[in-house]
Short mmCIF file of C-alpha atoms and ligand atoms in Angstrom, two decimals:
data_model
loop_
_atom_site.label_atom_id
_atom_site.label_comp_id
_atom_site.label_asym_id
_atom_site.label_seq_id
_atom_site.Cartn_x
_atom_site.Cartn_y
_atom_site.Cartn_z
CA MET A 1 228.94 84.67 167.63
CA LYS A 2 232.07 86.13 166.09
CA SER A 3 230.69 89.62 166.91
CA GLU A 4 229.85 88.68 170.51
CA ILE A 5 233.32 87.26 171.08
CA LEU A 6 234.93 90.28 169.36
CA LYS A 7 232.81 92.54 171.65
CA LEU A 8 233.73 90.66 174.74
CA LEU A 9 237.56 90.77 173.85
CA ARG A 10 237.18 94.63 173.24
CA GLU A 11 235.34 95.23 176.49
CA THR A 12 237.86 93.36 178.64
CA ASP A 13 241.04 95.13 179.62
CA GLY A 14 243.22 92.08 180.28
CA TYR A 15 242.94 88.46 179.13
CA VAL A 16 239.60 86.47 178.64
CA SER A 17 240.07 82.72 179.16
CA GLY A 18 238.81 80.28 176.66
CA GLN A 19 236.82 78.73 179.40
CA GLN A 20 235.05 82.10 180.31
CA ILE A 21 234.16 82.53 176.57
CA SER A 22 232.90 78.93 176.11
CA GLU A 23 230.72 79.22 179.31
CA LYS A 24 229.37 82.62 178.31
CA PHE A 25 228.14 81.55 175.01
CA GLY A 26 227.55 77.84 175.76
CA VAL A 27 229.95 76.50 173.08
CA SER A 28 232.98 74.26 173.23
CA ARG A 29 236.44 75.52 173.61
CA THR A 30 237.38 74.21 170.34
CA ALA A 31 234.59 76.30 168.89
CA VAL A 32 235.95 79.43 170.64
CA TRP A 33 239.47 78.67 169.31
CA LYS A 34 238.12 78.29 165.85
CA VAL A 35 236.38 81.77 166.05
CA ILE A 36 239.72 83.36 167.37
CA ARG A 37 241.56 81.79 164.48
CA GLN A 38 239.02 83.25 162.04
CA LEU A 39 239.37 86.66 163.65
CA GLN A 40 243.21 86.40 163.26
CA GLU A 41 242.75 85.46 159.58
CA ASP A 42 240.53 88.50 159.23
CA GLY A 43 243.38 90.71 160.44
CA TYR A 44 242.55 91.05 164.13
CA GLN A 45 245.77 90.82 166.26
CA VAL A 46 244.60 88.52 169.10
CA GLU A 47 247.14 87.25 171.36
CA ALA A 48 246.73 83.75 172.89
CA VAL A 49 248.77 83.10 176.05
CA ARG A 50 248.60 79.66 177.82
CA ASN A 51 246.86 79.76 181.10
CA LYS A 52 245.75 83.31 180.61
CA GLY A 53 243.65 83.28 177.54
CA TYR A 54 242.99 85.68 174.73
CA HIS A 55 243.64 89.42 174.50
CA ILE A 56 242.92 91.73 171.47
CA VAL A 57 245.70 94.26 170.71
CA GLY A 58 244.81 95.50 167.27
CA SER A 59 241.91 95.59 164.68
CA PRO A 60 242.04 96.06 160.89
CA ASP A 61 240.19 99.01 159.36
CA VAL A 62 237.25 97.05 158.11
CA MET A 63 233.49 97.74 158.24
CA THR A 64 232.23 94.10 158.15
CA ARG A 65 228.97 93.08 159.95
CA GLU A 66 230.93 91.57 162.84
CA GLU A 67 233.13 94.54 163.34
CA LEU A 68 230.32 96.97 163.29
CA GLU A 69 228.11 94.72 165.50
CA SER A 70 230.85 94.50 168.11
CA GLN A 71 231.10 98.36 168.29
CA MET A 72 227.33 99.25 167.93
CA LYS A 73 225.86 100.58 171.22
CA THR A 74 222.44 101.66 169.81
CA ARG A 75 218.81 100.37 170.26
CA TRP A 76 217.74 100.52 166.60
CA ALA A 77 220.02 102.66 164.48
CA GLY A 78 222.47 100.31 162.76
CA LYS A 79 221.33 97.15 164.61
CA ASN A 80 220.43 95.21 161.38
CA ILE A 81 223.68 95.53 159.28
CA MET A 82 224.18 94.56 155.62
CA TYR A 83 227.87 94.74 154.42
CA TYR A 84 228.86 94.81 150.72
CA ALA A 85 232.42 94.74 149.56
CA VAL A 86 231.17 96.29 146.40
CA ALA A 87 227.64 97.90 145.85
CA ASP A 88 226.17 99.91 143.10
CA SER A 89 225.08 102.50 145.65
CA THR A 90 224.19 101.99 149.31
CA ASN A 91 221.01 104.14 148.83
CA LEU A 92 219.96 101.71 146.05
CA ARG A 93 220.52 98.72 148.27
CA VAL A 94 218.61 100.26 151.19
CA ARG A 95 215.73 101.27 148.96
CA GLN A 96 215.35 97.69 147.86
CA LEU A 97 215.73 96.43 151.46
CA GLY A 98 212.98 98.78 152.38
CA ASP A 99 210.77 97.60 149.65
CA GLU A 100 211.33 94.07 150.83
CA GLY A 101 210.27 94.93 154.35
CA ALA A 102 213.58 95.34 156.23
CA PRO A 103 213.27 96.99 159.66
CA HIS A 104 213.55 100.74 160.60
CA GLY A 105 217.23 101.45 161.24
CA THR A 106 218.61 98.79 158.81
CA LEU A 107 222.12 99.96 157.71
CA ALA A 108 223.83 99.18 154.53
CA VAL A 109 227.63 99.78 154.38
CA ALA A 110 229.97 99.28 151.42
CA ASP A 111 233.79 99.37 150.91
CA ARG A 112 233.33 100.62 147.30
CA GLN A 113 230.51 101.95 145.21
CA THR A 114 230.26 101.58 141.39
CA ASP A 115 227.47 104.12 141.07
CA GLY A 116 227.81 106.54 144.02
CA ARG A 117 225.38 109.38 143.66
CA GLY A 118 224.98 112.99 144.95
CA ARG A 119 222.11 115.34 144.64
CA ARG A 120 220.21 115.91 141.29
CA GLY A 121 221.90 113.08 139.53
CA ARG A 122 225.47 114.09 140.38
CA SER A 123 228.12 111.44 141.09
CA TRP A 124 229.98 110.63 144.34
CA GLU A 125 233.68 109.52 143.89
CA SER A 126 233.70 106.11 145.71
CA PRO A 127 237.08 104.29 145.59
CA GLU A 128 237.68 101.13 147.78
CA GLY A 129 239.29 100.64 151.12
CA SER A 130 239.45 104.28 152.26
CA SER A 131 236.00 105.71 152.59
CA ILE A 132 232.61 105.12 154.26
CA TYR A 133 229.56 104.61 152.16
CA MET A 134 226.57 103.92 154.14
CA SER A 135 222.69 104.35 154.07
CA ILE A 136 220.21 103.90 156.83
CA LEU A 137 216.49 102.86 156.31
CA LEU A 138 213.88 104.85 158.14
CA ARG A 139 210.18 104.34 158.53
CA PRO A 140 208.97 107.62 160.13
CA GLU A 141 205.32 108.29 160.63
CA ILE A 142 205.47 111.89 159.50
CA ALA A 143 204.06 113.84 156.57
CA PRO A 144 206.28 113.42 153.30
CA ASP A 145 207.05 117.05 153.15
CA LYS A 146 208.84 116.85 156.54
CA ALA A 147 211.38 114.09 155.35
CA PRO A 148 213.88 116.45 153.83
CA MET A 149 214.65 117.69 157.37
CA LEU A 150 216.16 114.21 158.02
CA THR A 151 219.26 115.44 155.86
CA LEU A 152 219.79 118.07 158.45
CA VAL A 153 219.42 115.51 161.25
CA MET A 154 222.00 113.37 159.70
CA ALA A 155 224.29 116.27 159.01
CA CYS A 156 224.22 117.25 162.62
CA SER A 157 224.87 113.62 163.71
CA VAL A 158 227.85 113.18 161.32
CA ALA A 159 229.42 116.45 162.44
CA GLU A 160 228.89 115.74 166.20
CA ALA A 161 230.38 112.20 165.80
CA LEU A 162 233.39 113.39 163.78
CA ARG A 163 234.00 115.96 166.47
CA MET A 164 234.06 113.25 169.06
CA CYS A 165 236.15 110.78 167.02
CA VAL A 166 238.97 113.26 166.11
CA GLU A 167 239.55 115.23 169.19
CA SER A 168 242.81 116.47 168.05
CA PHE A 169 241.06 118.62 165.49
CA GLY A 170 239.61 120.92 168.00
CA ASP A 171 235.82 121.70 167.45
CA ALA A 172 236.00 124.66 165.20
CA GLN A 173 237.17 122.88 162.11
CA VAL A 174 234.36 120.36 161.59
CA GLN A 175 231.47 122.14 160.27
CA ILE A 176 228.22 121.86 158.23
CA LYS A 177 227.64 123.60 154.87
CA TRP A 178 223.87 123.91 154.52
CA PRO A 179 222.06 121.70 154.07
CA ASN A 180 223.96 118.51 153.54
CA ASP A 181 227.68 118.67 153.37
CA ILE A 182 230.33 118.25 156.20
CA ILE A 183 233.26 120.51 155.88
CA ILE A 184 236.73 120.45 157.30
CA ASN A 185 239.00 123.51 156.88
CA GLY A 186 236.68 124.74 154.16
CA LYS A 187 236.77 121.58 152.23
CA LYS A 188 234.18 118.90 151.68
CA LEU A 189 234.66 115.72 153.76
CA ALA A 190 231.41 114.19 153.46
CA GLY A 191 227.99 114.46 151.61
CA ILE A 192 224.56 113.26 152.48
CA LEU A 193 221.73 112.15 150.13
CA THR A 194 218.26 111.65 151.35
CA GLU A 195 215.63 109.78 149.09
CA MET A 196 212.15 108.88 149.83
CA SER A 197 209.65 106.20 148.65
CA ALA A 198 206.10 107.75 149.42
CA GLN A 199 202.40 108.09 148.49
CA VAL A 200 201.01 111.63 148.42
CA ASP A 201 200.30 111.66 152.14
CA TYR A 202 202.15 108.57 153.43
CA ILE A 203 205.92 107.68 153.64
CA ASN A 204 206.75 104.08 152.79
CA HIS A 205 210.34 104.59 153.75
CA VAL A 206 213.33 107.11 153.63
CA THR A 207 216.90 106.32 152.89
CA VAL A 208 219.61 108.66 154.20
CA GLY A 209 222.99 108.01 152.67
CA VAL A 210 226.28 109.29 153.77
CA GLY A 211 229.76 109.30 152.02
CA ILE A 212 232.67 110.18 154.08
CA ASN A 213 236.25 110.55 152.82
CA VAL A 214 238.11 108.93 155.68
CA ASN A 215 241.62 107.72 154.65
CA MET A 216 241.79 108.89 151.05
CA GLU A 217 245.17 110.43 150.23
CA GLU A 218 244.40 111.97 146.78
CA PHE A 219 241.46 112.98 144.73
CA PRO A 220 240.74 113.21 141.05
CA GLU A 221 241.79 116.54 139.45
CA GLU A 222 238.28 118.02 139.40
CA LEU A 223 237.71 117.56 143.10
CA ARG A 224 241.12 118.64 144.49
CA GLN A 225 240.17 122.23 145.10
CA THR A 226 237.01 121.28 147.09
CA ALA A 227 237.42 117.77 148.57
CA THR A 228 239.48 116.45 151.41
CA SER A 229 239.62 113.56 153.86
CA LEU A 230 240.11 113.08 157.58
CA ARG A 231 243.61 111.58 156.89
CA LEU A 232 244.71 114.51 154.94
CA GLU A 233 243.39 117.02 157.52
CA CYS A 234 244.57 115.27 160.75
CA GLY A 235 247.65 113.44 159.47
CA HIS A 236 246.65 109.92 160.63
CA THR A 237 244.31 107.23 159.73
CA VAL A 238 241.03 106.72 161.47
CA LYS A 239 239.12 103.40 161.91
CA ARG A 240 236.05 103.55 159.78
CA ALA A 241 233.84 101.28 161.88
CA THR A 242 234.34 103.45 164.96
CA ILE A 243 233.20 106.51 163.19
CA ILE A 244 230.04 104.62 161.87
CA ALA A 245 229.21 103.51 165.42
CA ARG A 246 229.50 106.99 166.81
CA ILE A 247 227.35 108.35 164.03
CA MET A 248 224.64 105.76 164.66
CA GLU A 249 224.64 106.79 168.44
CA ARG A 250 224.37 110.42 167.69
CA PHE A 251 221.78 109.83 164.92
CA GLU A 252 219.58 107.74 167.22
CA GLU A 253 219.33 110.44 169.91
CA ASN A 254 218.90 113.33 167.35
CA TYR A 255 216.21 111.37 165.40
CA ASP A 256 214.26 111.05 168.61
CA LYS A 257 214.50 114.77 169.18
CA PHE A 258 213.45 115.42 165.57
CA LEU A 259 210.31 113.27 166.12
CA HIS A 260 209.31 115.04 169.33
CA THR A 261 208.46 118.19 167.37
CA GLU A 262 208.62 116.87 163.76
CA ASP A 263 211.07 119.69 163.12
CA MET A 264 214.52 121.00 163.97
CA THR A 265 213.42 122.79 167.14
CA GLU A 266 215.56 120.62 169.53
CA LEU A 267 218.54 120.48 167.10
CA MET A 268 218.73 124.14 166.00
CA GLU A 269 221.23 125.03 168.65
CA SER A 270 223.68 122.27 167.77
CA TYR A 271 223.25 122.54 163.98
CA THR A 272 223.51 126.30 164.01
CA SER A 273 226.61 126.18 166.26
CA MET A 274 228.39 124.01 163.44
CA LEU A 275 227.00 125.97 160.51
CA VAL A 276 229.82 127.24 158.26
CA ASN A 277 227.55 129.59 156.35
CA ARG A 278 226.29 131.43 159.42
CA ASP A 279 226.83 135.14 159.34
CA ARG A 280 228.61 134.86 155.99
CA GLU A 281 227.93 136.25 152.53
CA VAL A 282 226.79 133.47 150.32
CA ARG A 283 225.69 132.93 146.60
CA ILE A 284 222.31 131.31 146.19
CA LEU A 285 222.25 129.24 142.96
CA GLY A 286 218.63 128.62 142.01
CA ALA A 287 217.12 127.39 138.79
CA LYS A 288 215.51 130.88 138.10
CA GLU A 289 217.85 133.21 139.72
CA GLN A 290 221.26 133.51 141.29
CA TYR A 291 222.12 136.22 143.86
CA GLN A 292 224.20 137.20 146.79
CA ALA A 293 222.93 137.29 150.38
CA HIS A 294 224.00 137.25 154.00
CA ALA A 295 223.13 133.96 155.51
CA LEU A 296 221.77 134.18 159.09
CA GLY A 297 221.05 130.73 160.08
CA ILE A 298 218.18 128.07 159.69
CA ASN A 299 214.67 128.13 160.92
CA ARG A 300 212.64 125.35 162.54
CA THR A 301 211.88 123.59 159.24
CA GLY A 302 215.53 123.60 158.29
CA GLU A 303 215.36 126.29 155.65
CA LEU A 304 218.31 128.84 155.34
CA ILE A 305 217.44 132.33 156.31
CA VAL A 306 219.22 134.86 154.29
CA ARG A 307 219.11 138.78 154.05
CA ARG A 308 219.26 140.28 150.58
CA ALA A 309 221.16 143.36 149.81
CA ASP A 310 217.82 145.48 150.07
CA GLY A 311 217.36 144.27 153.66
CA THR A 312 214.61 141.78 152.95
CA GLU A 313 214.84 138.47 154.68
CA GLU A 314 213.70 135.12 153.23
CA ALA A 315 213.77 131.37 153.83
CA VAL A 316 215.54 129.33 151.05
CA TYR A 317 214.41 125.77 150.59
CA ALA A 318 217.06 123.24 150.16
CA GLY A 319 215.47 121.26 147.39
CA GLU A 320 215.58 124.19 145.03
CA VAL A 321 219.08 125.70 145.47
CA SER A 322 222.78 125.29 145.87
CA VAL A 323 224.73 127.55 148.16
CA ARG A 324 228.33 128.64 147.60
CA GLY A 325 230.67 131.07 149.25
CA VAL A 326 231.29 134.31 147.54
CA TYR A 327 234.84 133.58 146.73
CA GLY A 328 234.79 129.76 146.55
CA TYR A 329 233.06 126.55 147.80
CA VAL A 330 232.13 127.87 151.33
P1 ATP B 401 225.18 121.58 145.84
O1 ATP B 401 225.52 122.34 147.04
O2 ATP B 401 225.34 122.19 144.57
O3 ATP B 401 223.85 120.85 145.86
P2 ATP B 401 226.53 119.46 146.89
O4 ATP B 401 227.69 119.95 147.58
O5 ATP B 401 225.37 119.31 147.86
O6 ATP B 401 226.13 120.32 145.81
P3 ATP B 401 226.24 116.66 146.29
O7 ATP B 401 225.21 116.55 145.29
O8 ATP B 401 225.89 116.39 147.72
O9 ATP B 401 226.82 118.11 146.05
O10 ATP B 401 227.41 115.84 145.86
C1 ATP B 401 227.92 115.64 144.69
C2 ATP B 401 229.14 116.62 144.24
O11 ATP B 401 230.14 116.45 145.24
C3 ATP B 401 229.69 116.16 142.99
O12 ATP B 401 229.17 116.98 141.87
C4 ATP B 401 231.20 116.58 143.18
O13 ATP B 401 231.42 117.85 142.77
C5 ATP B 401 231.40 116.35 144.64
N1 ATP B 401 232.01 115.22 145.01
C6 ATP B 401 231.89 113.88 144.34
N2 ATP B 401 232.50 113.00 145.13
C7 ATP B 401 233.12 113.54 146.08
C8 ATP B 401 233.94 113.11 147.18
N3 ATP B 401 234.27 111.74 147.36
N4 ATP B 401 234.33 114.01 148.18
C9 ATP B 401 234.00 115.29 148.09
N5 ATP B 401 233.18 115.73 147.04
C10 ATP B 401 232.82 114.89 146.17
#
């Protein structure tokens, strides 16, 4: 009920009377008052005025289940929410929830991770109170070899949502570094990690995890050159729950588009328009070889199309390589 009352307060411009709330939810006015007091204790600024009712004037920057539920406008993405003040890794939490039968769209969110991870065993810096660590559980009925494209579907959704949330940025600065990083002004703002539990020809479930540096003001020495946060780039703090709700909305729509064709056909335009590598010289770092090429864009299956110095074009598969700029990270 806390989330519902919060939602009602949010959606009402003026005051909502205790009577209105108690009638709407079929509870006593004392019960309503208790919830309001709890919200105030949680850091919500709710004004209570005699003969008028309640009015919300401020919210804390928290990602609790109540806060997220009160902002979520989706049908299935992020409707079942698990919040952890501390988690080892939200991907690990979601994998376990998936094994235990949690529904498609279950979202795990943590304020801090003790074992945040990146691709190929790398780690993800995960301090508390300033970033988003979240993972969504998916149960797609597609062939396992198509699941890696979900990384691109999420990258597209995160970039679109951030462009909506931080209008003052102007569109050009939020971009995607193929395949899985979100970039602002050439630095890494967010990373995406997709993991799968599958049989040879059947997916049990897929976990798509996202880490976003929101209000971080500084980074460890080794990341200073490449990492940044929304706060550092736009000069003001941004509420994390709002960003999560927007990402879930964009993801729900984009996931449906992906399922129509089971590839990137309907998302190519949006993804490519935000692709930082497009029309740039890149270094392809593979296990067997490293070379320089001209990146042209992605194909329908989400591979990066590059043109080598000798003019030959080829599609590079994300699972096998890292991509860097010729002079730096992008
Ligand atoms: P590659 O392109 O080589 O595959 P990546 O950019 O996809 O790398 P990920 O595996 O997604 O990298 O993320 C892990 C890497 O991201 C770490 O090795 C580290 O360099 C960097 N990193 C770790 N934590 C953060 C953070 N909070 N913000 C930005 N970058 C980070």
